[in-house]
PDB file of C-alpha atoms in Angstrom:
ATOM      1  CA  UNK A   1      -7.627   6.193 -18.847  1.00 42.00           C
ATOM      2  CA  UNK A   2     -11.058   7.658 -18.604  1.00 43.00           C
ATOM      3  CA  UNK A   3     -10.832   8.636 -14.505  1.00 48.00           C
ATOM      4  CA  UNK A   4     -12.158  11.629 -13.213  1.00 53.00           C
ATOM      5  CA  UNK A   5      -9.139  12.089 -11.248  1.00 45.00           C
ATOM      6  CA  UNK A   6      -7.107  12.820 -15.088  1.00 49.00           C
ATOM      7  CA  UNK A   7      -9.482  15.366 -15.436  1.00 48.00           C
ATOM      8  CA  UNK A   8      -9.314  17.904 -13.062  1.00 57.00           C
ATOM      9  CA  UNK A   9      -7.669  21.007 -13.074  1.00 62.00           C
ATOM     10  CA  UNK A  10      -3.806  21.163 -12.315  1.00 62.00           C
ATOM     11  CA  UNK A  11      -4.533  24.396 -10.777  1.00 63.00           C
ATOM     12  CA  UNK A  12      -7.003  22.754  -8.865  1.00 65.00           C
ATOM     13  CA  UNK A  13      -5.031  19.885  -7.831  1.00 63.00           C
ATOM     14  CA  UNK A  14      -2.501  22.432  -6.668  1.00 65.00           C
ATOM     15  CA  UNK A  15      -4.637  24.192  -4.279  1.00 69.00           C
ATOM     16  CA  UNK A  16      -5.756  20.675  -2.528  1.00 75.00           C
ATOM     17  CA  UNK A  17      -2.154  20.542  -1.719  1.00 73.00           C
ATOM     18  CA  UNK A  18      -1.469  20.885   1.861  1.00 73.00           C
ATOM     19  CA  UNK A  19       2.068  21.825   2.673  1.00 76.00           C
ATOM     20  CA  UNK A  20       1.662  21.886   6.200  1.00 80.00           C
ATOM     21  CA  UNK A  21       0.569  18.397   7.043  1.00 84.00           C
ATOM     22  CA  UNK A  22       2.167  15.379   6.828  1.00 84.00           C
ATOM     23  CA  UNK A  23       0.092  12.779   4.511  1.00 80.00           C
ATOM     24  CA  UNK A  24       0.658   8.604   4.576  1.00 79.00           C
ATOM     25  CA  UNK A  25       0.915   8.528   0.783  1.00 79.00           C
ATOM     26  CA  UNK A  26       4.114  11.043   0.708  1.00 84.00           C
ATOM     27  CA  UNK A  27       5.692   9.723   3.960  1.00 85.00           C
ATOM     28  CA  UNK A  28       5.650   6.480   2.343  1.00 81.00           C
ATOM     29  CA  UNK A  29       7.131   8.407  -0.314  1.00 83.00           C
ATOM     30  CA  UNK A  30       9.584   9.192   1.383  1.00 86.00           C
ATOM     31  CA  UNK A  31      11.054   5.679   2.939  1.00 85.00           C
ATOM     32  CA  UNK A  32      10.804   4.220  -0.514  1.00 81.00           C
ATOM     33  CA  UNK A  33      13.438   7.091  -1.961  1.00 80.00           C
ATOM     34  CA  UNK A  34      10.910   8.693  -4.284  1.00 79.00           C
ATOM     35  CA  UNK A  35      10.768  12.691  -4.798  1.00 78.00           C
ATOM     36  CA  UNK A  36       7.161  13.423  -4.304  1.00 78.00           C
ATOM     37  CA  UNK A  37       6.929  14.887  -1.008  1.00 84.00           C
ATOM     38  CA  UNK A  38       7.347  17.713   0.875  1.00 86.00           C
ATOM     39  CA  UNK A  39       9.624  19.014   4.064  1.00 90.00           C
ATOM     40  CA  UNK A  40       6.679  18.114   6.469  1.00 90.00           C
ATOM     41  CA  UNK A  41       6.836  14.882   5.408  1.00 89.00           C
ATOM     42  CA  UNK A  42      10.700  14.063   4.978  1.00 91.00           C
ATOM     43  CA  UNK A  43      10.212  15.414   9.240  1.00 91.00           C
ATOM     44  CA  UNK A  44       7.418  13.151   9.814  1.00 88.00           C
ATOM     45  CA  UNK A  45       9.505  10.050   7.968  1.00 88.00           C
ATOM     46  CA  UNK A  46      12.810  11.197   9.603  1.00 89.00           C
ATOM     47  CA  UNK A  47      11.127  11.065  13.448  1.00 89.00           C
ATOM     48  CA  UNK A  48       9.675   7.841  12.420  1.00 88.00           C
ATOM     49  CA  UNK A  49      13.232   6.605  11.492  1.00 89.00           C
ATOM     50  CA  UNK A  50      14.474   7.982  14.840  1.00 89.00           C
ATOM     51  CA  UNK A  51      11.703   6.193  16.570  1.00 87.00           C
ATOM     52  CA  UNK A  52      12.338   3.046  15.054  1.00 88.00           C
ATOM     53  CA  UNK A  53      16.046   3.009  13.588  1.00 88.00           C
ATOM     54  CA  UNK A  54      15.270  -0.274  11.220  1.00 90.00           C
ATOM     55  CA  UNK A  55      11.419   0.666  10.766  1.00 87.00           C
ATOM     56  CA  UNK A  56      12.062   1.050   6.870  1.00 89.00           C
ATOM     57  CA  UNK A  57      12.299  -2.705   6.592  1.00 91.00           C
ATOM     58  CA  UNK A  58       8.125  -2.508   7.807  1.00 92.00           C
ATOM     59  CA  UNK A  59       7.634  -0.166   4.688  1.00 90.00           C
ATOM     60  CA  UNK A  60       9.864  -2.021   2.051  1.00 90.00           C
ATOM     61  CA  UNK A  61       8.965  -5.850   3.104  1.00 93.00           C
ATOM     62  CA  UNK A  62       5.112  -4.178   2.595  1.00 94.00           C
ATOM     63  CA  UNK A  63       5.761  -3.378  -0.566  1.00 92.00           C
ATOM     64  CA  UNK A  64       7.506  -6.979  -1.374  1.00 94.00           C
ATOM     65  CA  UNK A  65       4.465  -8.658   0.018  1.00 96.00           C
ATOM     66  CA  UNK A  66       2.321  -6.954  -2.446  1.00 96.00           C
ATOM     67  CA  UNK A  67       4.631  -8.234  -5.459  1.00 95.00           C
ATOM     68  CA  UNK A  68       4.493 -11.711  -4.348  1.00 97.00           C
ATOM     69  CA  UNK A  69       0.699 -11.642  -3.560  1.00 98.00           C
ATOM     70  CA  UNK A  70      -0.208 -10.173  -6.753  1.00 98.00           C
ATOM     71  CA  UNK A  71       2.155 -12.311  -8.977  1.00 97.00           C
ATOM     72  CA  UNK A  72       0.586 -15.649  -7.169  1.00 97.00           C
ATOM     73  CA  UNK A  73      -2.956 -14.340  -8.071  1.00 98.00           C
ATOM     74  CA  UNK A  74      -2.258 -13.134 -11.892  1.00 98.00           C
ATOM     75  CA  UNK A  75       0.185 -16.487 -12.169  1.00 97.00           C
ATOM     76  CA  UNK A  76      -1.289 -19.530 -10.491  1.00 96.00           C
ATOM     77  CA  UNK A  77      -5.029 -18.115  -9.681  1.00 97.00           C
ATOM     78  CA  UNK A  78      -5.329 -16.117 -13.072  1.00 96.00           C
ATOM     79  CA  UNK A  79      -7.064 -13.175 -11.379  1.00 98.00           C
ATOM     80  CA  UNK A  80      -6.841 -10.219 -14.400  1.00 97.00           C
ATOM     81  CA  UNK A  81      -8.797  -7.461 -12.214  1.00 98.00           C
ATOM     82  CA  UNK A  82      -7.282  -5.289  -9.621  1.00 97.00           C
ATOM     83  CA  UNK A  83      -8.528  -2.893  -7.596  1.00 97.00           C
ATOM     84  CA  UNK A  84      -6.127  -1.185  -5.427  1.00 95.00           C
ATOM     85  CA  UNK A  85      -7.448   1.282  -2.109  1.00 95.00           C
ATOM     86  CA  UNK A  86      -4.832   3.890  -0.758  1.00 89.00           C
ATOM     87  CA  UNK A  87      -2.136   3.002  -3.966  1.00 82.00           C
ATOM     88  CA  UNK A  88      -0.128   5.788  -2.659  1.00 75.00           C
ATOM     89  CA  UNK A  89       2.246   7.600  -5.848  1.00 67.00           C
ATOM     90  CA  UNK A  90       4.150   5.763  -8.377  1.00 67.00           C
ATOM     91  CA  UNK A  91       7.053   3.797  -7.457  1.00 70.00           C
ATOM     92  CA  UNK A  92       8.754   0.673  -8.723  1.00 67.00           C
ATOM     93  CA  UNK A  93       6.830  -2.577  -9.498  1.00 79.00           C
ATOM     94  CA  UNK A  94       3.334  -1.162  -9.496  1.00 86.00           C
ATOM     95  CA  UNK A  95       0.532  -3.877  -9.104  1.00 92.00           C
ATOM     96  CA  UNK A  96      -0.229  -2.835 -13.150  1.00 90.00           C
ATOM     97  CA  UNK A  97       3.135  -3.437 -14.093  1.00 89.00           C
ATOM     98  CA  UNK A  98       3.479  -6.668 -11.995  1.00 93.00           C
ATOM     99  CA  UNK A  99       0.163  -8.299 -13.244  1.00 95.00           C
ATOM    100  CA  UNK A 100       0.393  -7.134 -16.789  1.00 93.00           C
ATOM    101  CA  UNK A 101       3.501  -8.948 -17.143  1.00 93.00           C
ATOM    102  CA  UNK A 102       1.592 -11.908 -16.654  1.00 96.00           C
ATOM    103  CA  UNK A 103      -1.361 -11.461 -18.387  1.00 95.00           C
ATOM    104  CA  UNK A 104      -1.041  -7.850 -20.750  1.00 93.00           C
ATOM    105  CA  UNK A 105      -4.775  -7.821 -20.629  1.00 94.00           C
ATOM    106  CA  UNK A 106      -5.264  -7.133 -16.935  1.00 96.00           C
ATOM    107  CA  UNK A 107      -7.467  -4.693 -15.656  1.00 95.00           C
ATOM    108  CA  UNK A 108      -6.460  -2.396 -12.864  1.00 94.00           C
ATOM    109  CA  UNK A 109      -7.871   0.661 -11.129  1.00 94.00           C
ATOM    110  CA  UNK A 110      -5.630   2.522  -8.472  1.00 92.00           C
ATOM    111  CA  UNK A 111      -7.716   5.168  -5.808  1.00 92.00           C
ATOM    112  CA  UNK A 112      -6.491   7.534  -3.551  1.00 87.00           C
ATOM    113  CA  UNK A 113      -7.210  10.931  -2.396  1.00 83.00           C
ATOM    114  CA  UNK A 114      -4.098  12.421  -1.768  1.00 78.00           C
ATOM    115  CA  UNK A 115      -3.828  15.657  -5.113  1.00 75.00           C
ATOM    116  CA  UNK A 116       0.039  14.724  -4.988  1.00 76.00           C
ATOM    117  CA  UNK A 117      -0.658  11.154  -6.172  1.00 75.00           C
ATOM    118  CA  UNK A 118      -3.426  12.803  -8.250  1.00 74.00           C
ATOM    119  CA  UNK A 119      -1.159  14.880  -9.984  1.00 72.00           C
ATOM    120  CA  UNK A 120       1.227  11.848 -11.026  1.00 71.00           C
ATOM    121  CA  UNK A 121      -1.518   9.665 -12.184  1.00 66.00           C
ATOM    122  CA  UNK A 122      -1.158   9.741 -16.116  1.00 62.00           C
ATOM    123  CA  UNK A 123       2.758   8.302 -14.908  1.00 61.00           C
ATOM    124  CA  UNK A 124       0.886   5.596 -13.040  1.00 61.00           C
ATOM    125  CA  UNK A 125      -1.461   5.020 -15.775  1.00 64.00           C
ATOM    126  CA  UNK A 126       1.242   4.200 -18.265  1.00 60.00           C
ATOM    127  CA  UNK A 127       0.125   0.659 -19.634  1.00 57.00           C
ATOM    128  CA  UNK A 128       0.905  -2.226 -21.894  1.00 60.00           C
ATOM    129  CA  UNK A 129      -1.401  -2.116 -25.345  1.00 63.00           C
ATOM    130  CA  UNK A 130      -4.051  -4.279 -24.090  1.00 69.00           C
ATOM    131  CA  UNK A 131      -3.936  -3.816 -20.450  1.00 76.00           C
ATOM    132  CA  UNK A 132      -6.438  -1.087 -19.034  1.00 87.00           C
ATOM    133  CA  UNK A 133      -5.002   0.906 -15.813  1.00 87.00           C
ATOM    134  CA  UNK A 134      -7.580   3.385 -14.160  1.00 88.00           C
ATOM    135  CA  UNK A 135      -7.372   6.009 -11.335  1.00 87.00           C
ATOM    136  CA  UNK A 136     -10.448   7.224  -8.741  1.00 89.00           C
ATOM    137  CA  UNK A 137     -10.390   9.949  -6.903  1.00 88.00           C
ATOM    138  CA  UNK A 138     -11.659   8.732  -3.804  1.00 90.00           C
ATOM    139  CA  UNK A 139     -10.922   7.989  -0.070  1.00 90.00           C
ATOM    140  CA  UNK A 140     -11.193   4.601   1.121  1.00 94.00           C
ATOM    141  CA  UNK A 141     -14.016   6.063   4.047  1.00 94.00           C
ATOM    142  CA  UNK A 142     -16.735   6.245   1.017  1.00 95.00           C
ATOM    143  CA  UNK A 143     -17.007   2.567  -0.514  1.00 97.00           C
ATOM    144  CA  UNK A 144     -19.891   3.094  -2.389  1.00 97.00           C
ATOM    145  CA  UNK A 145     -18.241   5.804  -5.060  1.00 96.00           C
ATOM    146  CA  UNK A 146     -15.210   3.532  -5.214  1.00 97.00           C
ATOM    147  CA  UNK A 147     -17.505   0.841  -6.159  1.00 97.00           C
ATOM    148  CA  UNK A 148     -19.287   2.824  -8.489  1.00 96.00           C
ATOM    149  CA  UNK A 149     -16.291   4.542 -10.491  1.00 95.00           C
ATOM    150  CA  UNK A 150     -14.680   1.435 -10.720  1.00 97.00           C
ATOM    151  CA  UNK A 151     -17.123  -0.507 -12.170  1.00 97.00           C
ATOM    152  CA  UNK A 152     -16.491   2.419 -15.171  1.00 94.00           C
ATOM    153  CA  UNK A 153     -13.590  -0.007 -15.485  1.00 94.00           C
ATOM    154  CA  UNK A 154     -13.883  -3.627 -13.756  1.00 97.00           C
ATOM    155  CA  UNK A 155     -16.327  -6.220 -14.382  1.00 97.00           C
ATOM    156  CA  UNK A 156     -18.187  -7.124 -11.160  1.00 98.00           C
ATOM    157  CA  UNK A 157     -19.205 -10.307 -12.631  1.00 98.00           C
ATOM    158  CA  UNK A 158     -15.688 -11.486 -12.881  1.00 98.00           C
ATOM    159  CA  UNK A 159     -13.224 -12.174 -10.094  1.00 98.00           C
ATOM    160  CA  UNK A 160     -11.448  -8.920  -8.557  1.00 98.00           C
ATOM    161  CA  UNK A 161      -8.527  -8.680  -6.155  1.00 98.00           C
ATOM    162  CA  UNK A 162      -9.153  -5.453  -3.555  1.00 98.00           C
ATOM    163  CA  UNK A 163      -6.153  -5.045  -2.065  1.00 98.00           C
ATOM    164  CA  UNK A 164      -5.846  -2.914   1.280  1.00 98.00           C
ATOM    165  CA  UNK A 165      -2.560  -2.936   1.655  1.00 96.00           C
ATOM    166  CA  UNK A 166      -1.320  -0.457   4.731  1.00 94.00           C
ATOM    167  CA  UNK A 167      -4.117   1.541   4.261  1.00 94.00           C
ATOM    168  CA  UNK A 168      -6.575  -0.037   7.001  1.00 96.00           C
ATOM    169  CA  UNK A 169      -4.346   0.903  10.049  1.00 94.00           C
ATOM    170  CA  UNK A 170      -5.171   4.825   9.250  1.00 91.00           C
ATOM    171  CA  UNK A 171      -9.130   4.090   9.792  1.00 94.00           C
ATOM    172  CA  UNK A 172     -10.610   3.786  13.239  1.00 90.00           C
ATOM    173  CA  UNK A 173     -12.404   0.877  14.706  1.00 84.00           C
ATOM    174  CA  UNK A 174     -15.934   1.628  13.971  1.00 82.00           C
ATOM    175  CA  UNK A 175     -15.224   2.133  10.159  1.00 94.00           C
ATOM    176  CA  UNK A 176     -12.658  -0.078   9.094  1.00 96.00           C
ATOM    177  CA  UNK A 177     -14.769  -3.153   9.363  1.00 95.00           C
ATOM    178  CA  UNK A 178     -17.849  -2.011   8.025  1.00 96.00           C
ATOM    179  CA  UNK A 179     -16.015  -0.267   4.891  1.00 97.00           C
ATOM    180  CA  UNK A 180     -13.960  -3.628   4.212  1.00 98.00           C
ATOM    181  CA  UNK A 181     -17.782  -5.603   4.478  1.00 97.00           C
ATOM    182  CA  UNK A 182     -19.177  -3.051   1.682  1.00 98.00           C
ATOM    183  CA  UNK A 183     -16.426  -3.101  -0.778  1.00 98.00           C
ATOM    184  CA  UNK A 184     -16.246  -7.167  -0.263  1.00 98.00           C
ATOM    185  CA  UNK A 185     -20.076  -7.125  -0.797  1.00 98.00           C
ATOM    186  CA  UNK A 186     -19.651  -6.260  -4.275  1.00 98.00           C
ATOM    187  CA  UNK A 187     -17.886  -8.626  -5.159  1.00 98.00           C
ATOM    188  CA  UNK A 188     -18.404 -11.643  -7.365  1.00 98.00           C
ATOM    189  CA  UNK A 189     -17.566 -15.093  -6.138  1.00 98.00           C
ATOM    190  CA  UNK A 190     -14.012 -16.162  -6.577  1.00 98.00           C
ATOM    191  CA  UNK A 191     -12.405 -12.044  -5.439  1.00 98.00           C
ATOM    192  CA  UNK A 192      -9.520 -11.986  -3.734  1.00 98.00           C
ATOM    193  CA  UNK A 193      -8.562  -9.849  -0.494  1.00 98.00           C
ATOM    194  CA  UNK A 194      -4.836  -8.461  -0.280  1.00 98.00           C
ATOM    195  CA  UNK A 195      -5.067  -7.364   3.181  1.00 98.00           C
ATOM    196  CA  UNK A 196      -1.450  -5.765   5.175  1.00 98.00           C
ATOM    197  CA  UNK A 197      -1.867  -4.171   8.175  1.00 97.00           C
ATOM    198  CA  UNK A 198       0.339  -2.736  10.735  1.00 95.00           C
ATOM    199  CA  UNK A 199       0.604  -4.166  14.767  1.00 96.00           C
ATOM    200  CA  UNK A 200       1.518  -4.200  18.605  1.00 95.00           C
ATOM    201  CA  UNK A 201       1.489  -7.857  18.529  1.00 96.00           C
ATOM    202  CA  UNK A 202       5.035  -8.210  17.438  1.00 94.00           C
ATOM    203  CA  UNK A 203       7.678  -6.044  18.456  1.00 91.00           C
ATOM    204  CA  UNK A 204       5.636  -3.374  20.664  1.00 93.00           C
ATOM    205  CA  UNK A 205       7.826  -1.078  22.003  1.00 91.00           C
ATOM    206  CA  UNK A 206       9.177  -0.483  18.269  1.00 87.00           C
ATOM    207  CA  UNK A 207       6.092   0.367  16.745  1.00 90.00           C
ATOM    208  CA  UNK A 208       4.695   1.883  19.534  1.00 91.00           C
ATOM    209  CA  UNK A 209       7.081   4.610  19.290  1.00 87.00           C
ATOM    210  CA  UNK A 210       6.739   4.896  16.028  1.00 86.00           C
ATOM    211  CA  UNK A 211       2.760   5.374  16.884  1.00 89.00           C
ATOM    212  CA  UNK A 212       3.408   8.317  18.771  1.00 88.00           C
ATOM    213  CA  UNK A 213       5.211   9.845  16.115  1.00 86.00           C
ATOM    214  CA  UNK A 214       2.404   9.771  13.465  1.00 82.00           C
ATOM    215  CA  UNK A 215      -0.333  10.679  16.056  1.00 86.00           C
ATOM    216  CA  UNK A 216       1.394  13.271  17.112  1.00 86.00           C
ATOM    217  CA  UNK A 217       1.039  14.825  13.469  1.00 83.00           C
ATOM    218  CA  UNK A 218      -2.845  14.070  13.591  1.00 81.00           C
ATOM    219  CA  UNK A 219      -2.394  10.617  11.571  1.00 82.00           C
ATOM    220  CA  UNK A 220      -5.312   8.316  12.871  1.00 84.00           C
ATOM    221  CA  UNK A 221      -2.651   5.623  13.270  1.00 86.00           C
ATOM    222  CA  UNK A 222      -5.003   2.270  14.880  1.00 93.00           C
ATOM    223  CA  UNK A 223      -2.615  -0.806  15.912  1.00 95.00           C
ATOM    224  CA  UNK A 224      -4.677  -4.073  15.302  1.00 96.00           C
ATOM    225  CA  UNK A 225      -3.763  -7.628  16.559  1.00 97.00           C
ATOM    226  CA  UNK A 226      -3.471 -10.541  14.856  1.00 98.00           C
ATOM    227  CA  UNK A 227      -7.312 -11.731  15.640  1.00 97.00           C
ATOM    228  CA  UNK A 228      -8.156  -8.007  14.237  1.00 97.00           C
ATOM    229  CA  UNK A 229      -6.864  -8.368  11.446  1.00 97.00           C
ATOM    230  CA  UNK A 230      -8.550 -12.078  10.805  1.00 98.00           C
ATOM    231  CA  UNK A 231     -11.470 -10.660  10.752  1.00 97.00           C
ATOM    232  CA  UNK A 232     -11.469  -8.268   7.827  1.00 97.00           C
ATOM    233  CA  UNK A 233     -11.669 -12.007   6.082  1.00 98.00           C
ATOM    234  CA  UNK A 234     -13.575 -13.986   8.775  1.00 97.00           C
ATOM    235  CA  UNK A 235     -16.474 -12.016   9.499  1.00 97.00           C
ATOM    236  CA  UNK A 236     -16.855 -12.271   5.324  1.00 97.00           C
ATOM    237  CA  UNK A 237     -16.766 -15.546   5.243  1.00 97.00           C
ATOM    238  CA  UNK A 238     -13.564 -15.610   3.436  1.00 98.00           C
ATOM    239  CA  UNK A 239     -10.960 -18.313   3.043  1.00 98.00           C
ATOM    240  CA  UNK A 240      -7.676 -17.189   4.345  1.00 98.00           C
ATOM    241  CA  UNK A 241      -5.073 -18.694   2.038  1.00 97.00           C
ATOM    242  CA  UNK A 242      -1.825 -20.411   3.649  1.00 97.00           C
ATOM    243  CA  UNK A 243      -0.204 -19.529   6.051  1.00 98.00           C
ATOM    244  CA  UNK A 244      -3.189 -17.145   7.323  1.00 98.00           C
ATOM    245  CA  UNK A 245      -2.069 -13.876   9.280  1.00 98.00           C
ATOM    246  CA  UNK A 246       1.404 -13.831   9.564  1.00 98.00           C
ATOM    247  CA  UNK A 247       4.322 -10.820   9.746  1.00 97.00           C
ATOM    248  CA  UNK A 248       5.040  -9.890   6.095  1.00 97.00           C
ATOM    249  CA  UNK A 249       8.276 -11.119   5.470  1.00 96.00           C
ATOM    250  CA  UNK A 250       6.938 -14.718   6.363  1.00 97.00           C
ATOM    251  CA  UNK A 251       4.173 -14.518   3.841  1.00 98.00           C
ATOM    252  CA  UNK A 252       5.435 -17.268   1.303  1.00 97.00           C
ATOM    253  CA  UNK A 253       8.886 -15.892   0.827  1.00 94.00           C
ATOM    254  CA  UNK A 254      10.653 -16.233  -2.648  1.00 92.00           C
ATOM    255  CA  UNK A 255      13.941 -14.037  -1.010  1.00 86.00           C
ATOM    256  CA  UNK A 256      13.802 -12.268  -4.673  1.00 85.00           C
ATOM    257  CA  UNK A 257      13.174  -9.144  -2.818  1.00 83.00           C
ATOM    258  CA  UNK A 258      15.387  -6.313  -4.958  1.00 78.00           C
ATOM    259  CA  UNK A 259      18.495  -5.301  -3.549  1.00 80.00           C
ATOM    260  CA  UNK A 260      19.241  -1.581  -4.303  1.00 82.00           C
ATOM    261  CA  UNK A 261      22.476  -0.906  -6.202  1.00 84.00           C
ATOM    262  CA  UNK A 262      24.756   0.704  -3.946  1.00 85.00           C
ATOM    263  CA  UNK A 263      26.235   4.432  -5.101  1.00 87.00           C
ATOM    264  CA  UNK A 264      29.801   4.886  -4.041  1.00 87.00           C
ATOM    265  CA  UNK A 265      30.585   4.921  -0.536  1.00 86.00           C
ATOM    266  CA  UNK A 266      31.771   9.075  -0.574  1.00 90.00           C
ATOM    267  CA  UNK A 267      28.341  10.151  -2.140  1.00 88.00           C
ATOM    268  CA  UNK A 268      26.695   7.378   1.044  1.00 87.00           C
ATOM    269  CA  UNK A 269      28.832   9.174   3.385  1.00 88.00           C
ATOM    270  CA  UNK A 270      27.367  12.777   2.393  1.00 91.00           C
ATOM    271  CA  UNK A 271      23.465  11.395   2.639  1.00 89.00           C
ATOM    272  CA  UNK A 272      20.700  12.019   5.632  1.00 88.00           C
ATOM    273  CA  UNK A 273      19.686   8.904   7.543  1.00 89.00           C
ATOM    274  CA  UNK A 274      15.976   9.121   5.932  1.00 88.00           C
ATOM    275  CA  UNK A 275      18.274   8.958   2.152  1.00 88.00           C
ATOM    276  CA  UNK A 276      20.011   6.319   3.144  1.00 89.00           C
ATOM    277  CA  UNK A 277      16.749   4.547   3.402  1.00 85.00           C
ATOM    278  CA  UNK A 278      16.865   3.801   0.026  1.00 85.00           C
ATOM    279  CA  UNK A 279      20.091   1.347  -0.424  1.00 88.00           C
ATOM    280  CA  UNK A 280      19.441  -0.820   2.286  1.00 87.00           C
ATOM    281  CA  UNK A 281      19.327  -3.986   1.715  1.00 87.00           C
ATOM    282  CA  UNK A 282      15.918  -5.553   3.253  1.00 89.00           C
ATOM    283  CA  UNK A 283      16.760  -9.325   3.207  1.00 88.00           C
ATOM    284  CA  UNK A 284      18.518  -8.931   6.695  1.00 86.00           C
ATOM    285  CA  UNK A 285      15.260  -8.648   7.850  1.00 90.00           C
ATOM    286  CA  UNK A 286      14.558 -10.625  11.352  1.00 92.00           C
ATOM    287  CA  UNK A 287      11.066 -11.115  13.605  1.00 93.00           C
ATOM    288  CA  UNK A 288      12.722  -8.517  15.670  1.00 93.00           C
ATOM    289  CA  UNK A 289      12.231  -6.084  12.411  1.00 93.00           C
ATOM    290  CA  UNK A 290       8.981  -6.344  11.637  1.00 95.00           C
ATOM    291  CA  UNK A 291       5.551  -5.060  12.670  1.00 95.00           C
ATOM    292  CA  UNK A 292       3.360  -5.997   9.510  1.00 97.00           C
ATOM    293  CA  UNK A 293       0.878  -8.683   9.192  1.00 98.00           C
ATOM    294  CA  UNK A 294      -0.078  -9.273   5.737  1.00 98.00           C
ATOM    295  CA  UNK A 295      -2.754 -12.080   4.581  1.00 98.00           C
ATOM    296  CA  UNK A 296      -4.815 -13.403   1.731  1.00 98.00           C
ATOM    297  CA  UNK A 297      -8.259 -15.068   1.546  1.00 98.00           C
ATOM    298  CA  UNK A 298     -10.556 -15.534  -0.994  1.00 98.00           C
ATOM    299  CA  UNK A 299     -14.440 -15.549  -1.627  1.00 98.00           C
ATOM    300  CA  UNK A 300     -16.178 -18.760  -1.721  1.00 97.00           C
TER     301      UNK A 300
END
């Protein structure tokens, strides 16, 4: 837990804290029914909602996508490094707590650059006795410090799982590509990419609106088609793993997603739209719901 990001001032941390703006980590936050976030972004989740009355199912079926991938690649492809871009805060099922259940001596180092996440990080960091689980402070636009704080942590001569996962749609064009070929360029033979990634392709008018909402709060918010998205693991040379590119509910589904327990119906009653988020069940989920591609490849 040797980060630089458990080292800084709280004070400091505090003042990085802006109020005013909405930021992906905490509106994220937000549909997942955590606490860490602020009235800017309970508005900026709560337009989204309006936007896009079942859009939560795009944000939890993202997060069950990342607890399937990363239980295949601790369980059947014995992957025990992780390196996760744009983790967002603490919430259930962590990829630490997923993988270390597997194998307790996993390695795992989380980076963002939102202070609220930075403030939360010794919670994140809470590990099994022989795990190790790191934190960066570092935005996903600047590859080579990511590379070279977590290699503090990670062995680059062993196998390492980068996963991306809704981070990549909040990077424009002429970046996203060239950052994914850097990070992937440093790794060792055998790494894994955990790629989701948000799109028009499926149910446009949905997410378009929901789009609108995000850029109208400055979010650079970049819709990418399926052929996009293939090539954050073609132009690599990586081998996309069965079934390829496909919306994230259809990525190998094991329909063990959780189902929320359900408070009583008068304290339900009493809740905002954006709380009620929460205790929805997400295994209702149809094509008509979702607007998520989410993939897997690996380097030869």
């Amino acid at each position: 837990m040797s980060g630089d990001a458990l080292s800084q001032d709280p004070i400091a941390l505090q003042r990085r804290i802006d109020t005013t703006k909405a930021h992906p980590a905490r509106v994220y936050d937000v549909f997942l029914g955590g606490k860490d976030h602020y009235p800017v972004d309970r508005r900026a989740a709560a337009a989204a909602l309006a936007a896009n009355p079942r859009g939560y199912l795009d944000v939890r079926h993202n997060r069950d996508f990342l607890r399937r991938a990363v239980t295949e690649l601790a369980a059947r492809d014995g992957i025990r490094q992780f390196l996760d871009i744009g983790t967002g805060l603490p919430t259930a099922e962590n990829v630490h707590q997923i993988a270390q259940r597997i194998h307790p001596d996993t390695r795992v180092v989380y980076v963002d650059n939102d202070p609220v996440v930075l403030a939360h990080a010794r919670a994140l960091l809470t590990s099994g006795p022989e795990g190790r689980t790191d934190y960066i402070d570092a935005d996903l636009t600047h590859p080579a410090r990511i590379i070279q704080q977590a290699a503090k942590m990670l062995d680059f001569d062993q196998p390492i799982a980068l996963c991306l996962v809704a981070v990549l749609h909040f990077v424009e064009d002429g970046e996203a590509h060239a950052i994914v070929r850097e990070l992937l360029a440093a790794l060792p033979s055998g790494s894994r990419l955990v790629v989701s990634h948000l799109t028009e392709d499926l149910n446009p008018e949905n997410v378009r609106a929901v789009q609108r909402t995000y850029t109208e709060r400055g979010f650079t918010f970049v819709l990418r088609s399926k052929a996009e998205v293939e090539r954050f693991f073609t132009d690599n040379g990586l081998d996309l793993a069965d079934p390829g590119v496909v919306p994230a509910h259809r990525w190998r589904p094991d329909h063990a997603a959780p189902v929320p327990e359900q408070p009583d119906a008068t304290y339900l009653a009493t809740l905002d739209d954006i709380d009620k988020v929460r205790y929805r069940d997400i295994n209702d989920a149809t094509d008509a719901d979702i607007n998520v591609y989410a993939a897997l490849g690996a380097k030869p």
